[in-house]
mmCIF file of C-alpha atoms in Angstrom:
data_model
loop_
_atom_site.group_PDB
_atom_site.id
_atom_site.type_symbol
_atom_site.label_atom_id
_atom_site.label_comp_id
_atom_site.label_asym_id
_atom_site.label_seq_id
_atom_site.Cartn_x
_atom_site.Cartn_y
_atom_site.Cartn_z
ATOM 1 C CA UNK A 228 157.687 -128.414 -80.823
ATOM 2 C CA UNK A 229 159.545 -128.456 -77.437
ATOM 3 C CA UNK A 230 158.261 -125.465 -76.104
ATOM 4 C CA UNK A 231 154.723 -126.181 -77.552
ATOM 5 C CA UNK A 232 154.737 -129.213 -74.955
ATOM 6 C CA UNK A 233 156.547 -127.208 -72.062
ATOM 7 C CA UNK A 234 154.225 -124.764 -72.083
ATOM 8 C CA UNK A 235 151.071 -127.703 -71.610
ATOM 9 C CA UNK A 236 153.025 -129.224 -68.701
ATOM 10 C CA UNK A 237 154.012 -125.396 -67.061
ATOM 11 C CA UNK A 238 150.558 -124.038 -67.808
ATOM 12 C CA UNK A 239 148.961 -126.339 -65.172
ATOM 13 C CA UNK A 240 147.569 -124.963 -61.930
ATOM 14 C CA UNK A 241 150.512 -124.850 -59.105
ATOM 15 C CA UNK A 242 147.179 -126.308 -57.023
ATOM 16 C CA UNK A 243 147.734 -130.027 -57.277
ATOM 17 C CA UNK A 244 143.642 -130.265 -57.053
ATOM 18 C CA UNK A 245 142.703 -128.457 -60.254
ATOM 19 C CA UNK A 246 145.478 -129.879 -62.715
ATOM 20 C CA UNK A 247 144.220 -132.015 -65.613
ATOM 21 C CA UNK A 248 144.607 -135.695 -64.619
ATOM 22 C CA UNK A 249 147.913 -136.992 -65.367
ATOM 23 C CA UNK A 250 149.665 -133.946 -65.239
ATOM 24 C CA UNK A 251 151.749 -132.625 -62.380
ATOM 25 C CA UNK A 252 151.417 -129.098 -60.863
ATOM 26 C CA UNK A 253 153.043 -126.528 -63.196
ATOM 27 C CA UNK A 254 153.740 -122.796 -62.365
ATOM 28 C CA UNK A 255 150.421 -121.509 -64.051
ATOM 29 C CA UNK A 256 149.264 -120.009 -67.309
ATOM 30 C CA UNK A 257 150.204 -116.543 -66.194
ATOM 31 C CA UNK A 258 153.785 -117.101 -65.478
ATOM 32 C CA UNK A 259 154.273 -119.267 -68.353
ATOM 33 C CA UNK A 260 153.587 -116.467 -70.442
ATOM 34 C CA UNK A 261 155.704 -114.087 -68.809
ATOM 35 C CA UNK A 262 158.475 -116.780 -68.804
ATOM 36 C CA UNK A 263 157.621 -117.319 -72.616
ATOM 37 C CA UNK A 264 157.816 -113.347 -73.204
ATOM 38 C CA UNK A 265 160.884 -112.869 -71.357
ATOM 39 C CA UNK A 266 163.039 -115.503 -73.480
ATOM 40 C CA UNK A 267 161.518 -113.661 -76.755
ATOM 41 C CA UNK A 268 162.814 -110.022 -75.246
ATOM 42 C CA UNK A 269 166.211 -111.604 -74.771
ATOM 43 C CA UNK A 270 165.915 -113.163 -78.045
ATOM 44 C CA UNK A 271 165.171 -109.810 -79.751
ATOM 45 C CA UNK A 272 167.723 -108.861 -77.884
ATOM 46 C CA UNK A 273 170.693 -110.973 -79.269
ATOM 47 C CA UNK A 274 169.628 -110.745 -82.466
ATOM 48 C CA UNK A 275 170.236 -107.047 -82.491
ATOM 49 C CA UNK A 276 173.296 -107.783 -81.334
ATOM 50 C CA UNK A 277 174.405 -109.758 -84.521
ATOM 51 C CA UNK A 278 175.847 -107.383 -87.107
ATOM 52 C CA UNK A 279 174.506 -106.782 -90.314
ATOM 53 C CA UNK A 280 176.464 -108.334 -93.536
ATOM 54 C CA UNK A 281 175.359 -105.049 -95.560
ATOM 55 C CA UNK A 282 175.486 -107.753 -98.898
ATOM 56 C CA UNK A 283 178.619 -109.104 -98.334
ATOM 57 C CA UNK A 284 179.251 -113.114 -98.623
ATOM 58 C CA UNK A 285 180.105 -114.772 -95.549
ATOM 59 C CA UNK A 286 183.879 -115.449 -96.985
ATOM 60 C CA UNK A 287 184.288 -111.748 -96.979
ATOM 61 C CA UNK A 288 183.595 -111.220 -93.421
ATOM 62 C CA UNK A 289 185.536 -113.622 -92.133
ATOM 63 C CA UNK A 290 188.522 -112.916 -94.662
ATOM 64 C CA UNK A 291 189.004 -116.545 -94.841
ATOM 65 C CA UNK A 292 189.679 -116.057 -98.360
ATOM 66 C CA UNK A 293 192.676 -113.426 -97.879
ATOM 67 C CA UNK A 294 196.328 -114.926 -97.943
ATOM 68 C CA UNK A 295 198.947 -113.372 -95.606
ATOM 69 C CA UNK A 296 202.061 -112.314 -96.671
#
C-alpha cells in the first residue's frame, strides 16, 4: 500500500510544468521503475540467503528445546 502511493508521487515528471496538479516533481516513471526493480533484485537476493528448514520445526533449528548438561 506504501509503495503503491510512492510510486504515484515518484512517477511524476522531474519538470515542475508537466506534473499533475497538486503533486510535486518526482524523479520520473522510468527511474521509478528501475528503483522499484532494484529493491526486488536485492530482495531476491536476501531471500536466497535465508536457509532452507528441509521440514524441520522451528524449535529444532534453534535447539531451544535441547537442555545442557
Amino acid at each position: 500500500m506504501v509503495s503503491a502511493f510512492g510510486f504515484l508521487y515518484a512517477a511524476e515528471s522531474n519538470d515542475p510544468n508537466k506534473t499533475d496538479s497538486g503533486y510535486p516533481p518526482g524523479i520520473g516513471v522510468r527511474n521509478s521503475l528501475i528503483v522499484l526493480g532494484c529493491i526486488n533484485f536485492f530482495g531476491m537476493l536476501f531471500t536466497l540467503l535465508v536457509p532452507k528448514s528441509k521440514g524441520k520445526l522451528l524449535e529444532e533449528i534453534s535447539k531451544e528445546n535441547e537442555t545442557s548438561t
